[in-house]
Coordinates of C-alpha atoms (C1' of nucleotides) in Angstrom, one line a residue:
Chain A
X140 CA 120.2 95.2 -8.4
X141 CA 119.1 94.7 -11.8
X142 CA 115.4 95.5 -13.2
X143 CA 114.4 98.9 -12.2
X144 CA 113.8 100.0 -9.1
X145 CA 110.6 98.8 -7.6
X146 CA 110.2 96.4 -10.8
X147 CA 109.1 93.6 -7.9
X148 CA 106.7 95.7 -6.1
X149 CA 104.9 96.6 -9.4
X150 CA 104.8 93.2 -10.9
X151 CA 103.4 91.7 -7.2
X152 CA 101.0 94.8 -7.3
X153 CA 99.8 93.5 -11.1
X154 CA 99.3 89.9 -9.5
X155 CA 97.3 91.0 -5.9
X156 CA 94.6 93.0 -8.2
X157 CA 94.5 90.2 -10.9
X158 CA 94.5 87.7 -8.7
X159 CA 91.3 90.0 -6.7
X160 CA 89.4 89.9 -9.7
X161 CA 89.7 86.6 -10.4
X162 CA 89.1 85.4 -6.5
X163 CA 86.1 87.8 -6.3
X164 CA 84.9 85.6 -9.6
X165 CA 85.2 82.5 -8.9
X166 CA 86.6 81.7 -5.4
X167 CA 89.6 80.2 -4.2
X168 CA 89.4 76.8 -5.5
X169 CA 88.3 77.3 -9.0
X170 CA 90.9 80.5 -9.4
X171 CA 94.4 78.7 -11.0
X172 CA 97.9 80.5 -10.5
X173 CA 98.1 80.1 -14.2
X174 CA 95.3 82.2 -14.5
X175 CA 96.4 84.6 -12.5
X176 CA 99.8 85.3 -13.9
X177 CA 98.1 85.2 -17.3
X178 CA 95.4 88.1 -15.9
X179 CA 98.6 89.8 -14.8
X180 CA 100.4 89.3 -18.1
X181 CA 103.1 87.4 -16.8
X182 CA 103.7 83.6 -16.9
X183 CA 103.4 80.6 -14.0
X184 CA 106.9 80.3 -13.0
X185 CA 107.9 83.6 -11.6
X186 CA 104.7 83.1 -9.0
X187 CA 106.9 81.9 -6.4
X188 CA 109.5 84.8 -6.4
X189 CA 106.6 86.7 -5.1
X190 CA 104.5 84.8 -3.0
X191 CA 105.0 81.6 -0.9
X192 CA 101.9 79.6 -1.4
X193 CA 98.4 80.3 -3.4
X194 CA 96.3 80.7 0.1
X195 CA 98.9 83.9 1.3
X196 CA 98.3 85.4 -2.5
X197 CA 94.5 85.1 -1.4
X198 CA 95.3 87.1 1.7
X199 CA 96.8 89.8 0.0
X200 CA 94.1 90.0 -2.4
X201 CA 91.5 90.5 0.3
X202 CA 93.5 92.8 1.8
X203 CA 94.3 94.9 -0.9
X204 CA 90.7 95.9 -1.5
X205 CA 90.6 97.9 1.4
X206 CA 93.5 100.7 0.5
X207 CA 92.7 100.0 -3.5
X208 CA 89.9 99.1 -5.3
X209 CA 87.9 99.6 -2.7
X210 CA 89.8 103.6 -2.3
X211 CA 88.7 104.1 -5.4
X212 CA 85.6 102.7 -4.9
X213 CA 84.7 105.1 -2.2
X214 CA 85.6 108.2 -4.3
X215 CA 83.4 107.1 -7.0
X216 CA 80.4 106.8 -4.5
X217 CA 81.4 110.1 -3.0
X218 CA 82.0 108.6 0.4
X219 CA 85.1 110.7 1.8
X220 CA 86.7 109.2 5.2
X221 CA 88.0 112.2 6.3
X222 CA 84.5 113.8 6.2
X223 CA 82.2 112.2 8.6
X224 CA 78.8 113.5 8.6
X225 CA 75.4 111.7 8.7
X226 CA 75.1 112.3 5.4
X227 CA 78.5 110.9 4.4
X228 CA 77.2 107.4 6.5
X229 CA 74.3 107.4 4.1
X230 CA 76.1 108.0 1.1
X231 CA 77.8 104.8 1.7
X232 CA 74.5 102.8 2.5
X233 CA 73.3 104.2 -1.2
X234 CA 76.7 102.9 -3.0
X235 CA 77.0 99.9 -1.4
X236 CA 73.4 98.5 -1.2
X237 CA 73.0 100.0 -4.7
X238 CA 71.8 97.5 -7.7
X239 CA 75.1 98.6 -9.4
X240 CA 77.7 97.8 -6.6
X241 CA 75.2 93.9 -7.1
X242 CA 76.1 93.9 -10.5
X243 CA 79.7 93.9 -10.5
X244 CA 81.1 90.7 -9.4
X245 CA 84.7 92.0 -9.9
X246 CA 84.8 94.5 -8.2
X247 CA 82.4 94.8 -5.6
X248 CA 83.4 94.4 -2.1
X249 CA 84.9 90.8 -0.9
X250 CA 82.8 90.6 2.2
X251 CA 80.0 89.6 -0.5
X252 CA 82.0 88.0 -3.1
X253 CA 83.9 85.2 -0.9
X254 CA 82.5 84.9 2.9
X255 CA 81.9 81.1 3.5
X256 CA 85.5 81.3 1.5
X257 CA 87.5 82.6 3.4
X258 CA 85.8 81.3 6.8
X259 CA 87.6 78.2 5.8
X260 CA 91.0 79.7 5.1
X261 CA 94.0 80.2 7.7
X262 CA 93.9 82.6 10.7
X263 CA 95.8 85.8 8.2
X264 CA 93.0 85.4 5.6
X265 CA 90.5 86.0 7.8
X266 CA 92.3 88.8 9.4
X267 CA 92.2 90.4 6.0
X268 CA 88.6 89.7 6.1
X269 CA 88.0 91.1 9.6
X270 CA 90.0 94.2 8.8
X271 CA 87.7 95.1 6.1
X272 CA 84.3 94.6 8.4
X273 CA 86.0 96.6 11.0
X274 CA 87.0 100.0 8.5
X275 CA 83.2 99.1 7.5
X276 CA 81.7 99.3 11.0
X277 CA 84.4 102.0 12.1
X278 CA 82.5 104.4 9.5
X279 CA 79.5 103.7 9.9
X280 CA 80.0 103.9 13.8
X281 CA 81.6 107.6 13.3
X282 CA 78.6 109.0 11.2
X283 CA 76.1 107.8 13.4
X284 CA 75.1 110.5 16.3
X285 CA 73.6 109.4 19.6
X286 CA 75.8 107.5 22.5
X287 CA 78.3 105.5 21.9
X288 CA 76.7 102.5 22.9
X289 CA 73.6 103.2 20.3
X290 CA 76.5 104.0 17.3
X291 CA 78.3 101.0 18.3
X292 CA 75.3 98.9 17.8
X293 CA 73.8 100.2 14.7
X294 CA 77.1 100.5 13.0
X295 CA 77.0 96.6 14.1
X296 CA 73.8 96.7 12.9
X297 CA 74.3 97.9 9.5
X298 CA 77.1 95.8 8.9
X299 CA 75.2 92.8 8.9
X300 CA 72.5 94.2 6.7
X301 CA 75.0 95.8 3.8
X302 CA 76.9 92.0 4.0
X303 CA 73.7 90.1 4.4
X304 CA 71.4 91.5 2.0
X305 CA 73.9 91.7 -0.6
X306 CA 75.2 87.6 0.3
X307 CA 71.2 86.9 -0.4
X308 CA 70.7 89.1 -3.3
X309 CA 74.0 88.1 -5.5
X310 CA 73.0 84.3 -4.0
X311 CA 69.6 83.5 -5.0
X312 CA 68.5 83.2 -8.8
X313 CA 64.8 84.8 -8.8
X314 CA 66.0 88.6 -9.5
X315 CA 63.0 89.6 -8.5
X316 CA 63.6 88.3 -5.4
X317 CA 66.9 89.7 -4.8
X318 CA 65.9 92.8 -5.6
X319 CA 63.1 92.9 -3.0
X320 CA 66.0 91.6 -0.3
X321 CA 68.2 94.5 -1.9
X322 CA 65.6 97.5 -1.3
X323 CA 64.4 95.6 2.0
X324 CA 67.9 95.8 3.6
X325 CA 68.6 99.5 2.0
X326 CA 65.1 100.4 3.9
X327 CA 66.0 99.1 7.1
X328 CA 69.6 100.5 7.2
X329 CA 68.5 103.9 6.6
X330 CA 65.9 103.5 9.0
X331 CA 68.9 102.7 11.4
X332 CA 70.5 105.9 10.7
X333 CA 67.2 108.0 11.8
X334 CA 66.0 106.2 14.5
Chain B
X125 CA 63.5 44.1 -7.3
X126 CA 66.0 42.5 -5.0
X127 CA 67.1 44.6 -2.2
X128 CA 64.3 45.4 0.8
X129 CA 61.9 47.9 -0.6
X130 CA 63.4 51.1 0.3
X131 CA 66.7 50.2 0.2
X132 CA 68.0 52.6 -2.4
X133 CA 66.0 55.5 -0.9
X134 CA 67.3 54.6 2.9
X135 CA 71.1 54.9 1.1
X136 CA 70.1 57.9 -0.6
X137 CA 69.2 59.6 2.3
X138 CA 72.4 58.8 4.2
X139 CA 74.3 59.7 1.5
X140 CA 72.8 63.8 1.0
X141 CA 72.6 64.1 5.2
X142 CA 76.6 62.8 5.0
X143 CA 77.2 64.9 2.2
X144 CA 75.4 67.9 4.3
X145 CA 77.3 67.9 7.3
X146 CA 80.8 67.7 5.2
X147 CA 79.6 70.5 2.6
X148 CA 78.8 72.3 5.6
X149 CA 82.2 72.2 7.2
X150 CA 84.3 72.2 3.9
X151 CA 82.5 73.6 1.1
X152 CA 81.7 72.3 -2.1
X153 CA 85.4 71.8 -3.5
X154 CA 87.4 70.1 -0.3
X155 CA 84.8 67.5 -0.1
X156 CA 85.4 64.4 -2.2
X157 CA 82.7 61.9 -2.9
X158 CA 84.9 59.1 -1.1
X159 CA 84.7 61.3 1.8
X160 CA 80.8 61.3 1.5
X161 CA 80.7 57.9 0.9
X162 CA 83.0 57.2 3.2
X163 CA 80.9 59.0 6.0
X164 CA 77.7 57.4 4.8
X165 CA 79.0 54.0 5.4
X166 CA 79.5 53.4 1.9
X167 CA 82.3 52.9 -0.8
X168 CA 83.1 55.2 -3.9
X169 CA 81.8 53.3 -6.8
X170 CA 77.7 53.4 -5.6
X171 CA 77.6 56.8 -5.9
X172 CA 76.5 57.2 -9.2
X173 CA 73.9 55.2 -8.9
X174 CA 72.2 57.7 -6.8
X175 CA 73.4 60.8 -8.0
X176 CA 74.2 62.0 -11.9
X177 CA 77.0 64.1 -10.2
X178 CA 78.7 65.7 -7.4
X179 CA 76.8 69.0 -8.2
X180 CA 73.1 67.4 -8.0
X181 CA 74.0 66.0 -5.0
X182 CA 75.4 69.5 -3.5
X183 CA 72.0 70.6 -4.7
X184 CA 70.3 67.7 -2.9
X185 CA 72.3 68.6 0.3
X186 CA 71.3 72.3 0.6
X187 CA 67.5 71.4 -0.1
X188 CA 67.4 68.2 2.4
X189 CA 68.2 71.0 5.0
X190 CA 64.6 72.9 5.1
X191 CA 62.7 69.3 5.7
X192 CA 65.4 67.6 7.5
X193 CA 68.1 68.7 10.3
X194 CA 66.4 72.1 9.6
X195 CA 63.0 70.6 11.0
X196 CA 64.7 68.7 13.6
X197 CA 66.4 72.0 14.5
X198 CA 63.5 74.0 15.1
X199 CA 61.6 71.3 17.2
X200 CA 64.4 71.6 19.5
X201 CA 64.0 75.3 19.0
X202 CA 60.9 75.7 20.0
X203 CA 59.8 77.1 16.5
X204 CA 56.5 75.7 15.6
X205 CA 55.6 76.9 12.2
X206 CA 51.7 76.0 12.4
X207 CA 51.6 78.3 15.4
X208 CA 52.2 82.0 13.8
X209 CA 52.6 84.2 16.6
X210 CA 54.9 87.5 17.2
X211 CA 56.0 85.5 19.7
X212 CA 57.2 82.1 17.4
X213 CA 59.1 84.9 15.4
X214 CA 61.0 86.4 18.5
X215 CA 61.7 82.7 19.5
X216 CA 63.1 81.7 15.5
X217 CA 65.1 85.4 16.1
X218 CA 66.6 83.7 19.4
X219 CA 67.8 80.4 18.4
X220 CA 69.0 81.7 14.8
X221 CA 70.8 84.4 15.9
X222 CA 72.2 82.2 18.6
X223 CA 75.7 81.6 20.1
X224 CA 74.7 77.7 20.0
X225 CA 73.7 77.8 16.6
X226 CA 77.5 79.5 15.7
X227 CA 79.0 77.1 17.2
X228 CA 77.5 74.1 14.8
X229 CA 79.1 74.2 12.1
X230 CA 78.1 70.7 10.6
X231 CA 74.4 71.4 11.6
X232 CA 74.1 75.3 11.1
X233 CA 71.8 76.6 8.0
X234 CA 73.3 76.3 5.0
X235 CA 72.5 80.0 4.0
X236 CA 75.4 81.0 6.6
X237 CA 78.0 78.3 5.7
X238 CA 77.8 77.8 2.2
X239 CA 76.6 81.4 0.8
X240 CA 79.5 82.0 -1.8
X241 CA 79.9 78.2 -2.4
X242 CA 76.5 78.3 -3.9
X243 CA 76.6 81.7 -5.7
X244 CA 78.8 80.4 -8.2
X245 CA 77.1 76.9 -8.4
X246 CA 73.9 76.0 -11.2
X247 CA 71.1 77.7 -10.8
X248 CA 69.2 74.2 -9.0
X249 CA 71.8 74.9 -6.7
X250 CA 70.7 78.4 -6.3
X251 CA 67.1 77.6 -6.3
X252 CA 67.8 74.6 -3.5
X253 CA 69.4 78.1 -1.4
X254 CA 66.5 80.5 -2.5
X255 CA 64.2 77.7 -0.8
X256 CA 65.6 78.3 2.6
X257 CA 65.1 81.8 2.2
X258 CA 61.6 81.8 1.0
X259 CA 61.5 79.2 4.0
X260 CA 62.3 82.4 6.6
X261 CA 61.2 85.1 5.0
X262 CA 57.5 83.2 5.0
X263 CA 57.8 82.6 8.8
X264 CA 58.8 86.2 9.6
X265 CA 56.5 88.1 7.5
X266 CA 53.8 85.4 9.0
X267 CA 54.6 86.1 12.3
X268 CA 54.5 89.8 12.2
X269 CA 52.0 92.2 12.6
X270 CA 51.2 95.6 10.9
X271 CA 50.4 96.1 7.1
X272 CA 50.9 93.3 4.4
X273 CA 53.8 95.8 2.9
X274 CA 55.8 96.1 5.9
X275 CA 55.9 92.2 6.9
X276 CA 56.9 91.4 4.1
X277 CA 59.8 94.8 4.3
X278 CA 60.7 93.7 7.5
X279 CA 60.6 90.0 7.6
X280 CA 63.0 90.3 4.3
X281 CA 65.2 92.7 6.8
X282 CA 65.4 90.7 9.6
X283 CA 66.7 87.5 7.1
X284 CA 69.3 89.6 6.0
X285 CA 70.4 90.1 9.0
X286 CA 70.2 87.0 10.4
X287 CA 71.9 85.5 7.6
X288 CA 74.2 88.5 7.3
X289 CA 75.1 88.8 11.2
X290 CA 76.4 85.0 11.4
X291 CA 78.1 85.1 8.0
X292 CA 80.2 87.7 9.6
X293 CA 80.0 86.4 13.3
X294 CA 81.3 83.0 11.4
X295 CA 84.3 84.3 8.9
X296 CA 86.1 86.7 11.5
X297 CA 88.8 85.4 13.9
X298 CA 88.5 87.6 16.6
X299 CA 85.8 85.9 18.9
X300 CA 85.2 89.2 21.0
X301 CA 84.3 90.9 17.6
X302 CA 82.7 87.9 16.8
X303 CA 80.2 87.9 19.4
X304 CA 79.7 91.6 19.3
X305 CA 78.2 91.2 16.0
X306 CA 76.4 88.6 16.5
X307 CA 74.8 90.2 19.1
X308 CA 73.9 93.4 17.6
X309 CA 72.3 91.9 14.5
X310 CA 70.0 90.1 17.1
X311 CA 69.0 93.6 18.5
X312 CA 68.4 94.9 15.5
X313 CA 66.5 92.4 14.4
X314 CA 64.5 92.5 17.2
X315 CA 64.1 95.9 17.7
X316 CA 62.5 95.3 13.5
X317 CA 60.1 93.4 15.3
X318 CA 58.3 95.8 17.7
X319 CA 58.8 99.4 15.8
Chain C
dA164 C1' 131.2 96.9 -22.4
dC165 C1' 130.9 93.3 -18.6
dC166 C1' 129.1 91.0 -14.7
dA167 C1' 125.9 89.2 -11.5
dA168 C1' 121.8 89.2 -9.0
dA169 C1' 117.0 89.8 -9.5
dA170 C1' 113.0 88.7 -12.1
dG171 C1' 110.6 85.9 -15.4
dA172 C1' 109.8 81.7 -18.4
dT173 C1' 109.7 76.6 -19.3
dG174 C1' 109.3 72.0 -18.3
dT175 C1' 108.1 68.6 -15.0
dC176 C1' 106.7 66.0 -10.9
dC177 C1' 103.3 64.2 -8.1
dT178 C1' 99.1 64.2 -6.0
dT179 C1' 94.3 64.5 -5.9
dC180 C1' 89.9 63.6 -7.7
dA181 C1' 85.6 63.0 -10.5
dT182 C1' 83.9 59.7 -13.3
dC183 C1' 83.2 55.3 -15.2
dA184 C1' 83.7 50.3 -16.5
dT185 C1' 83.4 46.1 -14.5
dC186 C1' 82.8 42.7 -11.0
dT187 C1' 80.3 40.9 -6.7
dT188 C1' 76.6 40.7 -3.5
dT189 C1' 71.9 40.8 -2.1
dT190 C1' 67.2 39.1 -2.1
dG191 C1' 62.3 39.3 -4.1
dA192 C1' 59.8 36.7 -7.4
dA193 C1' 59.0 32.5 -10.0
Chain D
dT57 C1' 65.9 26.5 -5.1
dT58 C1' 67.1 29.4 -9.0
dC59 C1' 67.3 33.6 -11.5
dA60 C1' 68.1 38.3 -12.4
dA61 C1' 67.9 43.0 -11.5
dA62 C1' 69.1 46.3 -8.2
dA63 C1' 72.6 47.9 -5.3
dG64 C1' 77.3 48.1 -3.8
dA65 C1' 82.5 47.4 -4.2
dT66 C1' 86.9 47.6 -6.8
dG67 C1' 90.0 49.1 -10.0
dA68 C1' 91.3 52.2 -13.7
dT69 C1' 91.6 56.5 -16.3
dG70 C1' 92.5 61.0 -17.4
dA71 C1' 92.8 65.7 -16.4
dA72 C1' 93.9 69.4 -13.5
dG73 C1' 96.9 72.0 -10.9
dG74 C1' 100.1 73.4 -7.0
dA75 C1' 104.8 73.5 -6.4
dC76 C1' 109.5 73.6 -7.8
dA77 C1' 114.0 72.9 -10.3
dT78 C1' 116.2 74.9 -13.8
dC79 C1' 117.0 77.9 -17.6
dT80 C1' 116.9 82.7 -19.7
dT81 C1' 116.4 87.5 -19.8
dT82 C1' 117.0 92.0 -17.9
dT83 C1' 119.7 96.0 -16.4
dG84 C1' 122.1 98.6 -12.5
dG85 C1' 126.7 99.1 -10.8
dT86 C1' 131.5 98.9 -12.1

DNA sequence: ACCAAAAGATGTCCTTCATCATCTTTTGAA
DNA sequence: TTCAAAAGATGATGAAGGACATCTTTTGGT
């Protein structure tokens, strides 16, 4: 088997993180295969030897935030997964309800960058979607303290406000605005945490 | 002027509530302007007599929302925006953050179904979607009580997560999770309410 | 060195639209 | 009744882009 060993897997892994950025960009639609390969430093044709259609390369790129940039992502912010304290839970409301995590439209989490996206895609790319909400809540659920009705909830809770005030904030044009729904959401999802 | 006075502006008006309900179930890019027409009981070639482009009309769509189904929507709510009481808040909480109001795709507010459509459209687009918000945000922060500071804090909290809670609720298959979330962002938000 | 299968590159097909030019219909005003 | 301007319908154009058939390159195994 020609090429070296786990060639394929590298070239595919090139494509899924190009093809992220470029998704978190600019959505499905306007995103091109040709730009993708290009991002990826390859060229149109050998797409197909890795993926069977453009909406299953979309899957995989959603997916792949969770385990990648989004691994990395978490170390930067100092959130550790295999630490869960109260203060680890609000170490992640900081990073990802910061202005920063706003700001960067590449890399920033797809539950912001494509929602309304992806809720028109097939059953597997919203999968992808769900499994990302679900790590979110599961942390936020495990660094919570109370029952486990109340953690359950909040972590619910808090969800919706990291994915919500973020949608609003990247959404509308008046910055000033957004950066009131920013700080608003922040407040509130602390106040969650202490309640 | 030939044509009944009116005329155009009747045709207009059928065209941007047509184009509403498909943008909401499609987004921007799947809908074709024969479709529109199509639905508006119209042919292709009039369009441009109305609209300079598909983009002013998207613009057009998202905006008719606030003074059109959006009205009609919160008469059948039970939301009466010239009463401001805690009480019109808790009922606008209940019929946002509503199973019913999931459900509707073609009629639901545009700030759930089209958030990452817009993001990436021209800034009258943006604007059109920052109306909507403006449009909530007023009607909480009016229908709250306590200091000026912490309306506005929490009526900006509770709009992310009413927007943020359905935006989820809407793009994840699993119903059960679905409905989970949907549910706890209406706790929340009504637990923001009476702290 | 040689072969072949995997991976990548090139060229092309075919469909789908947004947009516009042009033609037809409608009806208020004269 | 006639005219003309507004509104609507029809047909055409041109570009974009997903998908794929077909070459070409690469290199591990022999």
């Amino acid at each position: 088997m020609p090429y070296p060993s786990g060639h394929a897997e590298k070239s595919k892994a090139k494509i899924v993180e190009a093809a992220r950025c470029l998704f978190n960009a600019h959505g499905f639609e306007k995103v091109t295969i040709d730009m993708v390969m290009k991002e990826a430093g390859l060229t149109r044709g050998g797409f197909y030897r890795h993926f069977a259609s453009k909406e299953v390369l979309y899957g995989a790129a959603v997916q792949s935030f969770l385990m990648g940039k989004g691994a990395e992502w978490r170390a930067d912010a100092g959130v550790d997964p295999t630490n869960l304290s109260p203060e680890m839970g609000q170490q992640m409301l900081d990073s990802y309800l910061s202005a920063k995590h706003l700001g960067e439209l590449e890399n920033q989490c797809p539950m912001i960058a494509l929602p309304s996206d992806v809720a028109r895609q097939s059953p597997e790319v919203r999968q992808a979607y769900q499994n990302l909400l679900t790590a979110m809540v599961w942390l936020f659920e495990s660094t919570q303290e109370g029952s486990a009705a109340k953690r359950r909830q909040r972590a619910l809770a808090m969800s919706a406000l990291c994915v919500g005030g973020m949608v609003l904030a990247r959404t509308i044009p008046d910055s000033e605005l957004s950066e009131e729904v920013r700080a608003a959401a922040y407040q509130a999802a602390s106040d969650l945490t202490k309640t």
